[in-house]
Amino acid sequence: MKFVRFGPPGRERPGCIDAEGRLRSLASYLPDISREYLDPDRLSRLKSIDPRELPIVTSSERLGPCLADVGKLVCVGLNYADHAEEAGMTAPAEPILFMKPTSSIAGPDDDLRLPRGATKGDWEVELGVVIGLGGKYIEEAEAMAHVAGYCMVNDISERCYQLEGTGQWLKGKSADGFGPIGPWLVTADEIADPHALTMRLDVNGWRAQDGTSGSMIFRIPFLISYISRFMSLAPGDIIATGTPAGVGMGQKPPVYLKPGDVMELEIEGLGRQRQRVLAWDGAGAGA
């Protein structure tokens, strides 16, 4: 099933996408697409609903983040060898972990407003793994049973904040709007092999990233097991699993986001995103 949330920011309602690609409302079945409904039993009951029996929603509705109450957004850095190479870094011997605050999460087509003083905004199309069954010290062989589904993530960065000065990834990855998720939360049963998905990202119609999730250095079962050594994973957590080559920083010369740019992302089976880049407006709000 493909779950979505639609409506104005802060007032999103639950929905799903039917076989013809139409948006339908799930409001009569649950209040929102939230972590409590990712439990395997509840999720199974939701998947048994026939979308054809649900009311159709107008296509003009905004799509919000595909999950209402993300617990934590855990990211894996340099998890594609070609991306590590373009960044001038050695492919890691074990996963590099960092986190984005939940305040960075945005809808898949929301405008991105660059932070004040930003000069090196960058893009990263990533496969997000949505946890449905929590745990700690999860065995790798059992890890996929903890997955509720998948979504697309744009791990947006400000490279100046990330790599210059004190060089903290937290500062470079955390601005409001730097974590669009969705448009869909696709349940695990609809993705036959999450390591065989095409991934691409265009900037102003120019193909910047064109890869496949099969190029991950560390695969999903290992990542879930590894991360659970250091923190408990809970329903509603998302793991962003890294990005293939083609980020702005890796171009020769580097190419960074500027007001007026448009990013368009797609991962096979997970839908499309589109973000228009705006300048800081001085109002104190993010994207």
PDB file of C-alpha atoms in Angstrom:
ATOM      1  CA  MET A   1       0.000   0.000   0.000  1.00  0.00           C
ATOM      2  CA  LYS A   2       1.131   3.555  -0.688  1.00  0.00           C
ATOM      3  CA  PHE A   3       0.270   5.834   2.245  1.00  0.00           C
ATOM      4  CA  VAL A   4       0.228   9.621   1.926  1.00  0.00           C
ATOM      5  CA  ARG A   5      -0.683  12.647   4.002  1.00  0.00           C
ATOM      6  CA  PHE A   6      -2.414  15.553   2.305  1.00  0.00           C
ATOM      7  CA  GLY A   7      -3.511  19.040   3.261  1.00  0.00           C
ATOM      8  CA  PRO A   8      -1.991  22.268   4.625  1.00  0.00           C
ATOM      9  CA  PRO A   9       1.096  22.083   6.871  1.00  0.00           C
ATOM     10  CA  GLY A  10       0.109  20.964  10.353  1.00  0.00           C
ATOM     11  CA  ARG A  11      -3.377  19.909   9.229  1.00  0.00           C
ATOM     12  CA  GLU A  12      -2.564  16.923   7.027  1.00  0.00           C
ATOM     13  CA  ARG A  13      -5.007  14.054   6.704  1.00  0.00           C
ATOM     14  CA  PRO A  14      -4.292  10.381   5.935  1.00  0.00           C
ATOM     15  CA  GLY A  15      -4.694   8.887   2.503  1.00  0.00           C
ATOM     16  CA  CYS A  16      -3.428   6.296   0.070  1.00  0.00           C
ATOM     17  CA  ILE A  17      -2.752   5.976  -3.646  1.00  0.00           C
ATOM     18  CA  ASP A  18      -4.904   3.527  -5.600  1.00  0.00           C
ATOM     19  CA  ALA A  19      -3.849   1.317  -8.527  1.00  0.00           C
ATOM     20  CA  GLU A  20      -4.680   4.112 -10.999  1.00  0.00           C
ATOM     21  CA  GLY A  21      -2.531   6.630  -9.132  1.00  0.00           C
ATOM     22  CA  ARG A  22      -5.460   8.505  -7.602  1.00  0.00           C
ATOM     23  CA  LEU A  23      -5.370   9.955  -4.098  1.00  0.00           C
ATOM     24  CA  ARG A  24      -8.018   8.554  -1.753  1.00  0.00           C
ATOM     25  CA  SER A  25      -8.871   9.496   1.828  1.00  0.00           C
ATOM     26  CA  LEU A  26      -8.291   7.137   4.774  1.00  0.00           C
ATOM     27  CA  ALA A  27      -9.765   9.580   7.286  1.00  0.00           C
ATOM     28  CA  SER A  28     -12.606   7.221   8.197  1.00  0.00           C
ATOM     29  CA  TYR A  29     -10.100   4.569   9.308  1.00  0.00           C
ATOM     30  CA  LEU A  30      -7.414   6.473  11.211  1.00  0.00           C
ATOM     31  CA  PRO A  31      -6.625  10.044  12.279  1.00  0.00           C
ATOM     32  CA  ASP A  32      -3.194  10.215  10.639  1.00  0.00           C
ATOM     33  CA  ILE A  33      -0.335   8.153   9.205  1.00  0.00           C
ATOM     34  CA  SER A  34       1.592   7.906  12.451  1.00  0.00           C
ATOM     35  CA  ARG A  35       3.959   5.560  14.224  1.00  0.00           C
ATOM     36  CA  GLU A  36       1.254   3.725  16.173  1.00  0.00           C
ATOM     37  CA  TYR A  37      -0.212   2.416  12.921  1.00  0.00           C
ATOM     38  CA  LEU A  38       3.114   0.941  11.778  1.00  0.00           C
ATOM     39  CA  ASP A  39       2.769  -1.923  14.227  1.00  0.00           C
ATOM     40  CA  PRO A  40       2.694  -5.119  12.094  1.00  0.00           C
ATOM     41  CA  ASP A  41      -0.824  -6.098  13.200  1.00  0.00           C
ATOM     42  CA  ARG A  42      -2.351  -2.648  12.640  1.00  0.00           C
ATOM     43  CA  LEU A  43      -0.462  -2.222   9.386  1.00  0.00           C
ATOM     44  CA  SER A  44      -1.775  -5.563   8.166  1.00  0.00           C
ATOM     45  CA  ARG A  45      -5.348  -4.462   8.863  1.00  0.00           C
ATOM     46  CA  LEU A  46      -4.825  -1.198   6.974  1.00  0.00           C
ATOM     47  CA  LYS A  47      -3.382  -3.046   3.990  1.00  0.00           C
ATOM     48  CA  SER A  48      -6.553  -5.127   3.790  1.00  0.00           C
ATOM     49  CA  ILE A  49      -8.627  -2.029   2.964  1.00  0.00           C
ATOM     50  CA  ASP A  50      -9.767  -1.868  -0.665  1.00  0.00           C
ATOM     51  CA  PRO A  51      -8.748   1.613  -1.923  1.00  0.00           C
ATOM     52  CA  ARG A  52     -11.549   1.478  -4.502  1.00  0.00           C
ATOM     53  CA  GLU A  53     -14.033   1.861  -1.661  1.00  0.00           C
ATOM     54  CA  LEU A  54     -12.432   5.078  -0.368  1.00  0.00           C
ATOM     55  CA  PRO A  55     -13.426   8.614  -1.422  1.00  0.00           C
ATOM     56  CA  ILE A  56     -11.275  10.242  -4.112  1.00  0.00           C
ATOM     57  CA  VAL A  57      -9.434  13.428  -3.103  1.00  0.00           C
ATOM     58  CA  THR A  58      -8.828  16.318  -5.488  1.00  0.00           C
ATOM     59  CA  SER A  59      -5.401  16.167  -7.095  1.00  0.00           C
ATOM     60  CA  SER A  60      -4.753  19.809  -6.158  1.00  0.00           C
ATOM     61  CA  GLU A  61      -4.187  18.934  -2.493  1.00  0.00           C
ATOM     62  CA  ARG A  62      -0.688  19.511  -1.130  1.00  0.00           C
ATOM     63  CA  LEU A  63       1.141  16.351  -0.083  1.00  0.00           C
ATOM     64  CA  GLY A  64       2.806  16.573   3.319  1.00  0.00           C
ATOM     65  CA  PRO A  65       5.568  14.438   4.833  1.00  0.00           C
ATOM     66  CA  CYS A  66       4.446  10.833   4.432  1.00  0.00           C
ATOM     67  CA  LEU A  67       4.739  10.106   8.178  1.00  0.00           C
ATOM     68  CA  ALA A  68       3.296  12.353  10.869  1.00  0.00           C
ATOM     69  CA  ASP A  69       5.488  11.826  13.896  1.00  0.00           C
ATOM     70  CA  VAL A  70       8.925  10.653  12.890  1.00  0.00           C
ATOM     71  CA  GLY A  71      10.799   9.685  16.032  1.00  0.00           C
ATOM     72  CA  LYS A  72      14.305  10.173  14.684  1.00  0.00           C
ATOM     73  CA  LEU A  73      15.883  10.530  11.269  1.00  0.00           C
ATOM     74  CA  VAL A  74      19.128   8.549  11.305  1.00  0.00           C
ATOM     75  CA  CYS A  75      21.383   9.040   8.285  1.00  0.00           C
ATOM     76  CA  VAL A  76      24.223   6.974   6.876  1.00  0.00           C
ATOM     77  CA  GLY A  77      27.082   8.940   5.357  1.00  0.00           C
ATOM     78  CA  LEU A  78      29.270   7.858   2.429  1.00  0.00           C
ATOM     79  CA  ASN A  79      27.361   4.597   1.939  1.00  0.00           C
ATOM     80  CA  TYR A  80      28.021   4.540  -1.818  1.00  0.00           C
ATOM     81  CA  ALA A  81      31.623   4.078  -2.943  1.00  0.00           C
ATOM     82  CA  ASP A  82      31.235   6.421  -5.927  1.00  0.00           C
ATOM     83  CA  HIS A  83      29.909   9.185  -3.666  1.00  0.00           C
ATOM     84  CA  ALA A  84      32.797   8.714  -1.207  1.00  0.00           C
ATOM     85  CA  GLU A  85      35.198   8.968  -4.147  1.00  0.00           C
ATOM     86  CA  GLU A  86      33.681  12.184  -5.492  1.00  0.00           C
ATOM     87  CA  ALA A  87      33.822  13.660  -1.977  1.00  0.00           C
ATOM     88  CA  GLY A  88      37.548  12.856  -1.830  1.00  0.00           C
ATOM     89  CA  MET A  89      37.035  10.482   1.088  1.00  0.00           C
ATOM     90  CA  THR A  90      37.890   6.838   1.615  1.00  0.00           C
ATOM     91  CA  ALA A  91      34.965   4.417   1.588  1.00  0.00           C
ATOM     92  CA  PRO A  92      34.279   3.705   5.284  1.00  0.00           C
ATOM     93  CA  ALA A  93      35.116   0.388   6.943  1.00  0.00           C
ATOM     94  CA  GLU A  94      31.886   0.628   8.932  1.00  0.00           C
ATOM     95  CA  PRO A  95      28.829   2.896   8.646  1.00  0.00           C
ATOM     96  CA  ILE A  96      29.184   6.607   9.341  1.00  0.00           C
ATOM     97  CA  LEU A  97      26.125   7.773  11.255  1.00  0.00           C
ATOM     98  CA  PHE A  98      24.634  11.197  11.826  1.00  0.00           C
ATOM     99  CA  MET A  99      21.146  12.525  12.504  1.00  0.00           C
ATOM    100  CA  LYS A 100      18.903  15.222  11.131  1.00  0.00           C
ATOM    101  CA  PRO A 101      16.426  16.870  13.525  1.00  0.00           C
ATOM    102  CA  THR A 102      12.763  16.228  12.909  1.00  0.00           C
ATOM    103  CA  SER A 103      12.384  19.996  12.411  1.00  0.00           C
ATOM    104  CA  SER A 104      14.174  19.513   9.081  1.00  0.00           C
ATOM    105  CA  ILE A 105      11.373  17.309   7.738  1.00  0.00           C
ATOM    106  CA  ALA A 106       9.224  18.778   4.960  1.00  0.00           C
ATOM    107  CA  GLY A 107       6.699  17.682   2.383  1.00  0.00           C
ATOM    108  CA  PRO A 108       7.967  16.221  -0.893  1.00  0.00           C
ATOM    109  CA  ASP A 109       7.050  19.270  -2.981  1.00  0.00           C
ATOM    110  CA  ASP A 110       7.420  22.025  -0.402  1.00  0.00           C
ATOM    111  CA  ASP A 111       9.597  24.986  -1.351  1.00  0.00           C
ATOM    112  CA  LEU A 112      13.121  24.922   0.063  1.00  0.00           C
ATOM    113  CA  ARG A 113      14.195  28.213   1.580  1.00  0.00           C
ATOM    114  CA  LEU A 114      17.965  28.373   1.887  1.00  0.00           C
ATOM    115  CA  PRO A 115      19.264  29.428   5.325  1.00  0.00           C
ATOM    116  CA  ARG A 116      20.538  32.940   5.821  1.00  0.00           C
ATOM    117  CA  GLY A 117      24.093  33.222   4.500  1.00  0.00           C
ATOM    118  CA  ALA A 118      24.005  29.842   2.728  1.00  0.00           C
ATOM    119  CA  THR A 119      26.347  29.609  -0.271  1.00  0.00           C
ATOM    120  CA  LYS A 120      26.816  25.873  -0.848  1.00  0.00           C
ATOM    121  CA  GLY A 121      23.392  24.194  -0.737  1.00  0.00           C
ATOM    122  CA  ASP A 122      23.526  20.628  -2.018  1.00  0.00           C
ATOM    123  CA  TRP A 123      21.238  17.676  -2.775  1.00  0.00           C
ATOM    124  CA  GLU A 124      21.245  13.926  -2.055  1.00  0.00           C
ATOM    125  CA  VAL A 125      18.517  11.523  -3.189  1.00  0.00           C
ATOM    126  CA  GLU A 126      18.256   8.680  -0.660  1.00  0.00           C
ATOM    127  CA  LEU A 127      16.232   5.575   0.099  1.00  0.00           C
ATOM    128  CA  GLY A 128      14.568   5.885   3.494  1.00  0.00           C
ATOM    129  CA  VAL A 129      13.776   2.784   5.569  1.00  0.00           C
ATOM    130  CA  VAL A 130      10.761   3.240   7.859  1.00  0.00           C
ATOM    131  CA  ILE A 131      10.876   1.185  11.057  1.00  0.00           C
ATOM    132  CA  GLY A 132       7.643  -0.539  12.055  1.00  0.00           C
ATOM    133  CA  LEU A 133       8.827  -2.869  14.801  1.00  0.00           C
ATOM    134  CA  GLY A 134      11.233  -1.432  17.329  1.00  0.00           C
ATOM    135  CA  GLY A 135      14.154  -3.107  19.007  1.00  0.00           C
ATOM    136  CA  LYS A 136      17.716  -2.972  20.270  1.00  0.00           C
ATOM    137  CA  TYR A 137      20.588  -5.282  19.342  1.00  0.00           C
ATOM    138  CA  ILE A 138      18.571  -6.519  16.379  1.00  0.00           C
ATOM    139  CA  GLU A 139      20.091  -9.511  14.647  1.00  0.00           C
ATOM    140  CA  GLU A 140      20.946  -8.929  11.001  1.00  0.00           C
ATOM    141  CA  ALA A 141      19.038 -12.065   9.975  1.00  0.00           C
ATOM    142  CA  GLU A 142      15.880 -10.686  11.602  1.00  0.00           C
ATOM    143  CA  ALA A 143      16.289  -7.060  10.601  1.00  0.00           C
ATOM    144  CA  MET A 144      13.900  -6.945   7.649  1.00  0.00           C
ATOM    145  CA  ALA A 145      11.025  -8.026   9.903  1.00  0.00           C
ATOM    146  CA  HIS A 146      11.434  -4.613  11.591  1.00  0.00           C
ATOM    147  CA  VAL A 147      10.769  -2.688   8.344  1.00  0.00           C
ATOM    148  CA  ALA A 148       7.294  -1.220   7.809  1.00  0.00           C
ATOM    149  CA  GLY A 149       8.137   0.298   4.449  1.00  0.00           C
ATOM    150  CA  TYR A 150      10.207   2.748   2.449  1.00  0.00           C
ATOM    151  CA  CYS A 151      10.144   6.386   1.396  1.00  0.00           C
ATOM    152  CA  MET A 152      12.297   8.818  -0.512  1.00  0.00           C
ATOM    153  CA  VAL A 153      14.448  11.340   1.351  1.00  0.00           C
ATOM    154  CA  ASN A 154      16.278  14.375  -0.014  1.00  0.00           C
ATOM    155  CA  ASP A 155      19.181  14.805   2.403  1.00  0.00           C
ATOM    156  CA  ILE A 156      19.804  18.481   1.690  1.00  0.00           C
ATOM    157  CA  SER A 157      23.033  20.000   2.995  1.00  0.00           C
ATOM    158  CA  GLU A 158      24.745  23.345   3.345  1.00  0.00           C
ATOM    159  CA  ARG A 159      28.332  22.284   2.654  1.00  0.00           C
ATOM    160  CA  CYS A 160      29.821  25.480   4.030  1.00  0.00           C
ATOM    161  CA  TYR A 161      28.316  24.781   7.444  1.00  0.00           C
ATOM    162  CA  GLN A 162      29.122  21.071   7.183  1.00  0.00           C
ATOM    163  CA  LEU A 163      32.755  21.124   6.076  1.00  0.00           C
ATOM    164  CA  GLU A 164      34.203  24.553   6.779  1.00  0.00           C
ATOM    165  CA  GLY A 165      34.949  26.228  10.092  1.00  0.00           C
ATOM    166  CA  THR A 166      34.469  23.572  12.764  1.00  0.00           C
ATOM    167  CA  GLY A 167      33.133  21.207  10.100  1.00  0.00           C
ATOM    168  CA  GLN A 168      30.153  19.715  11.887  1.00  0.00           C
ATOM    169  CA  TRP A 169      27.740  17.609   9.853  1.00  0.00           C
ATOM    170  CA  LEU A 170      24.956  18.464  12.297  1.00  0.00           C
ATOM    171  CA  LYS A 171      25.136  22.140  11.344  1.00  0.00           C
ATOM    172  CA  GLY A 172      25.248  21.413   7.637  1.00  0.00           C
ATOM    173  CA  LYS A 173      22.315  18.996   7.585  1.00  0.00           C
ATOM    174  CA  SER A 174      19.800  20.455  10.039  1.00  0.00           C
ATOM    175  CA  ALA A 175      18.141  23.551   8.598  1.00  0.00           C
ATOM    176  CA  ASP A 176      14.363  23.706   8.365  1.00  0.00           C
ATOM    177  CA  GLY A 177      13.243  22.017   5.168  1.00  0.00           C
ATOM    178  CA  PHE A 178      16.491  20.051   4.728  1.00  0.00           C
ATOM    179  CA  GLY A 179      14.716  16.677   4.953  1.00  0.00           C
ATOM    180  CA  PRO A 180      11.786  16.308   2.520  1.00  0.00           C
ATOM    181  CA  ILE A 181      10.237  12.832   2.839  1.00  0.00           C
ATOM    182  CA  GLY A 182       7.683  11.124   0.634  1.00  0.00           C
ATOM    183  CA  PRO A 183       5.518  11.509  -1.326  1.00  0.00           C
ATOM    184  CA  TRP A 184       4.579   7.974  -0.344  1.00  0.00           C
ATOM    185  CA  LEU A 185       5.292   5.610   2.507  1.00  0.00           C
ATOM    186  CA  VAL A 186       5.287   2.344   0.547  1.00  0.00           C
ATOM    187  CA  THR A 187       4.774  -0.801   2.602  1.00  0.00           C
ATOM    188  CA  ALA A 188       7.563  -3.356   2.440  1.00  0.00           C
ATOM    189  CA  ASP A 189       5.480  -5.961   0.617  1.00  0.00           C
ATOM    190  CA  GLU A 190       5.274  -3.682  -2.451  1.00  0.00           C
ATOM    191  CA  ILE A 191       9.064  -3.435  -2.863  1.00  0.00           C
ATOM    192  CA  ALA A 192      10.396  -6.794  -4.031  1.00  0.00           C
ATOM    193  CA  ASP A 193      14.055  -5.838  -3.572  1.00  0.00           C
ATOM    194  CA  PRO A 194      14.983  -2.522  -1.923  1.00  0.00           C
ATOM    195  CA  HIS A 195      18.537  -3.005  -3.201  1.00  0.00           C
ATOM    196  CA  ALA A 196      17.482  -2.904  -6.856  1.00  0.00           C
ATOM    197  CA  LEU A 197      15.796   0.503  -7.173  1.00  0.00           C
ATOM    198  CA  THR A 198      16.824   3.148  -9.683  1.00  0.00           C
ATOM    199  CA  MET A 199      17.500   6.558  -8.122  1.00  0.00           C
ATOM    200  CA  ARG A 200      17.817   9.867  -9.890  1.00  0.00           C
ATOM    201  CA  LEU A 201      17.859  13.602  -9.192  1.00  0.00           C
ATOM    202  CA  ASP A 202      17.644  16.469 -11.686  1.00  0.00           C
ATOM    203  CA  VAL A 203      18.458  20.125 -11.108  1.00  0.00           C
ATOM    204  CA  ASN A 204      16.777  22.470 -13.583  1.00  0.00           C
ATOM    205  CA  GLY A 205      16.302  19.508 -15.928  1.00  0.00           C
ATOM    206  CA  TRP A 206      19.976  18.482 -15.783  1.00  0.00           C
ATOM    207  CA  ARG A 207      20.527  14.901 -14.618  1.00  0.00           C
ATOM    208  CA  ALA A 208      22.846  15.208 -11.621  1.00  0.00           C
ATOM    209  CA  GLN A 209      22.376  11.808  -9.955  1.00  0.00           C
ATOM    210  CA  ASP A 210      21.607   8.551 -11.734  1.00  0.00           C
ATOM    211  CA  GLY A 211      22.261   5.417  -9.694  1.00  0.00           C
ATOM    212  CA  THR A 212      20.799   2.391  -8.021  1.00  0.00           C
ATOM    213  CA  SER A 213      20.281   1.329  -4.425  1.00  0.00           C
ATOM    214  CA  GLY A 214      22.186  -1.843  -5.303  1.00  0.00           C
ATOM    215  CA  SER A 215      25.409   0.168  -4.999  1.00  0.00           C
ATOM    216  CA  MET A 216      25.141   0.561  -1.221  1.00  0.00           C
ATOM    217  CA  ILE A 217      28.289  -0.444   0.638  1.00  0.00           C
ATOM    218  CA  PHE A 218      26.328  -1.492   3.720  1.00  0.00           C
ATOM    219  CA  ARG A 219      22.910  -2.997   3.003  1.00  0.00           C
ATOM    220  CA  ILE A 220      19.694  -2.483   4.890  1.00  0.00           C
ATOM    221  CA  PRO A 221      19.736  -5.558   7.194  1.00  0.00           C
ATOM    222  CA  PHE A 222      23.260  -4.737   8.331  1.00  0.00           C
ATOM    223  CA  LEU A 223      22.440  -1.049   8.813  1.00  0.00           C
ATOM    224  CA  ILE A 224      19.427  -1.828  11.006  1.00  0.00           C
ATOM    225  CA  SER A 225      21.451  -4.252  13.105  1.00  0.00           C
ATOM    226  CA  TYR A 226      24.427  -1.892  13.340  1.00  0.00           C
ATOM    227  CA  ILE A 227      22.410   1.196  14.288  1.00  0.00           C
ATOM    228  CA  SER A 228      20.486  -0.771  16.930  1.00  0.00           C
ATOM    229  CA  ARG A 229      23.764  -1.423  18.747  1.00  0.00           C
ATOM    230  CA  PHE A 230      24.009   2.266  19.593  1.00  0.00           C
ATOM    231  CA  MET A 231      20.380   3.308  20.040  1.00  0.00           C
ATOM    232  CA  SER A 232      16.999   1.675  20.293  1.00  0.00           C
ATOM    233  CA  LEU A 233      15.019   1.813  17.086  1.00  0.00           C
ATOM    234  CA  ALA A 234      11.311   2.560  17.426  1.00  0.00           C
ATOM    235  CA  PRO A 235       8.280   2.556  15.147  1.00  0.00           C
ATOM    236  CA  GLY A 236       8.309   5.745  13.109  1.00  0.00           C
ATOM    237  CA  ASP A 237      12.086   6.066  12.957  1.00  0.00           C
ATOM    238  CA  ILE A 238      13.539   6.549   9.469  1.00  0.00           C
ATOM    239  CA  ILE A 239      16.987   5.472   8.306  1.00  0.00           C
ATOM    240  CA  ALA A 240      18.285   7.424   5.282  1.00  0.00           C
ATOM    241  CA  THR A 241      20.675   4.964   3.675  1.00  0.00           C
ATOM    242  CA  GLY A 242      23.031   7.191   1.688  1.00  0.00           C
ATOM    243  CA  THR A 243      23.286   8.622  -1.814  1.00  0.00           C
ATOM    244  CA  PRO A 244      24.989   7.707  -5.095  1.00  0.00           C
ATOM    245  CA  ALA A 245      27.463   9.970  -6.892  1.00  0.00           C
ATOM    246  CA  GLY A 246      26.372  13.206  -8.517  1.00  0.00           C
ATOM    247  CA  VAL A 247      25.962  15.643  -5.640  1.00  0.00           C
ATOM    248  CA  GLY A 248      26.780  19.282  -6.284  1.00  0.00           C
ATOM    249  CA  MET A 249      29.961  19.172  -4.236  1.00  0.00           C
ATOM    250  CA  GLY A 250      31.289  16.394  -6.479  1.00  0.00           C
ATOM    251  CA  GLN A 251      30.869  18.240  -9.786  1.00  0.00           C
ATOM    252  CA  LYS A 252      33.908  19.722 -11.519  1.00  0.00           C
ATOM    253  CA  PRO A 253      33.640  22.578 -10.795  1.00  0.00           C
ATOM    254  CA  PRO A 254      31.194  22.227  -7.877  1.00  0.00           C
ATOM    255  CA  VAL A 255      27.596  23.284  -8.495  1.00  0.00           C
ATOM    256  CA  TYR A 256      25.470  24.548  -5.605  1.00  0.00           C
ATOM    257  CA  LEU A 257      21.829  25.456  -5.207  1.00  0.00           C
ATOM    258  CA  LYS A 258      20.690  29.024  -5.785  1.00  0.00           C
ATOM    259  CA  PRO A 259      17.309  30.743  -5.630  1.00  0.00           C
ATOM    260  CA  GLY A 260      15.198  29.818  -8.629  1.00  0.00           C
ATOM    261  CA  ASP A 261      16.608  26.303  -8.977  1.00  0.00           C
ATOM    262  CA  VAL A 262      14.258  23.322  -9.075  1.00  0.00           C
ATOM    263  CA  MET A 263      15.187  19.844  -7.821  1.00  0.00           C
ATOM    264  CA  GLU A 264      13.249  16.828  -9.107  1.00  0.00           C
ATOM    265  CA  LEU A 265      13.831  13.409  -7.519  1.00  0.00           C
ATOM    266  CA  GLU A 266      12.572   9.924  -8.209  1.00  0.00           C
ATOM    267  CA  ILE A 267      13.171   6.465  -6.762  1.00  0.00           C
ATOM    268  CA  GLU A 268      11.626   3.498  -8.522  1.00  0.00           C
ATOM    269  CA  GLY A 269       8.375   2.516  -6.804  1.00  0.00           C
ATOM    270  CA  LEU A 270       8.515   5.383  -4.288  1.00  0.00           C
ATOM    271  CA  GLY A 271       7.214   8.309  -6.336  1.00  0.00           C
ATOM    272  CA  ARG A 272       8.637  11.716  -7.182  1.00  0.00           C
ATOM    273  CA  GLN A 273       9.600  14.883  -5.330  1.00  0.00           C
ATOM    274  CA  ARG A 274       9.963  18.448  -6.598  1.00  0.00           C
ATOM    275  CA  GLN A 275      11.408  21.333  -4.601  1.00  0.00           C
ATOM    276  CA  ARG A 276      11.731  24.940  -5.725  1.00  0.00           C
ATOM    277  CA  VAL A 277      14.666  26.774  -4.130  1.00  0.00           C
ATOM    278  CA  LEU A 278      14.011  30.183  -2.572  1.00  0.00           C
ATOM    279  CA  ALA A 279      16.206  32.723  -0.826  1.00  0.00           C
ATOM    280  CA  TRP A 280      16.010  33.453   2.876  1.00  0.00           C
ATOM    281  CA  ASP A 281      13.144  35.903   3.376  1.00  0.00           C
ATOM    282  CA  GLY A 282      14.162  37.331   6.724  1.00  0.00           C
ATOM    283  CA  ALA A 283      10.972  36.125   8.386  1.00  0.00           C
ATOM    284  CA  GLY A 284      12.703  33.533  10.547  1.00  0.00           C
ATOM    285  CA  ALA A 285      10.902  30.590   8.947  1.00  0.00           C
ATOM    286  CA  GLY A 286      12.340  27.715   6.985  1.00  0.00           C
ATOM    287  CA  ALA A 287      10.927  26.043   3.939  1.00  0.00           C
TER     288      ALA A 287
END
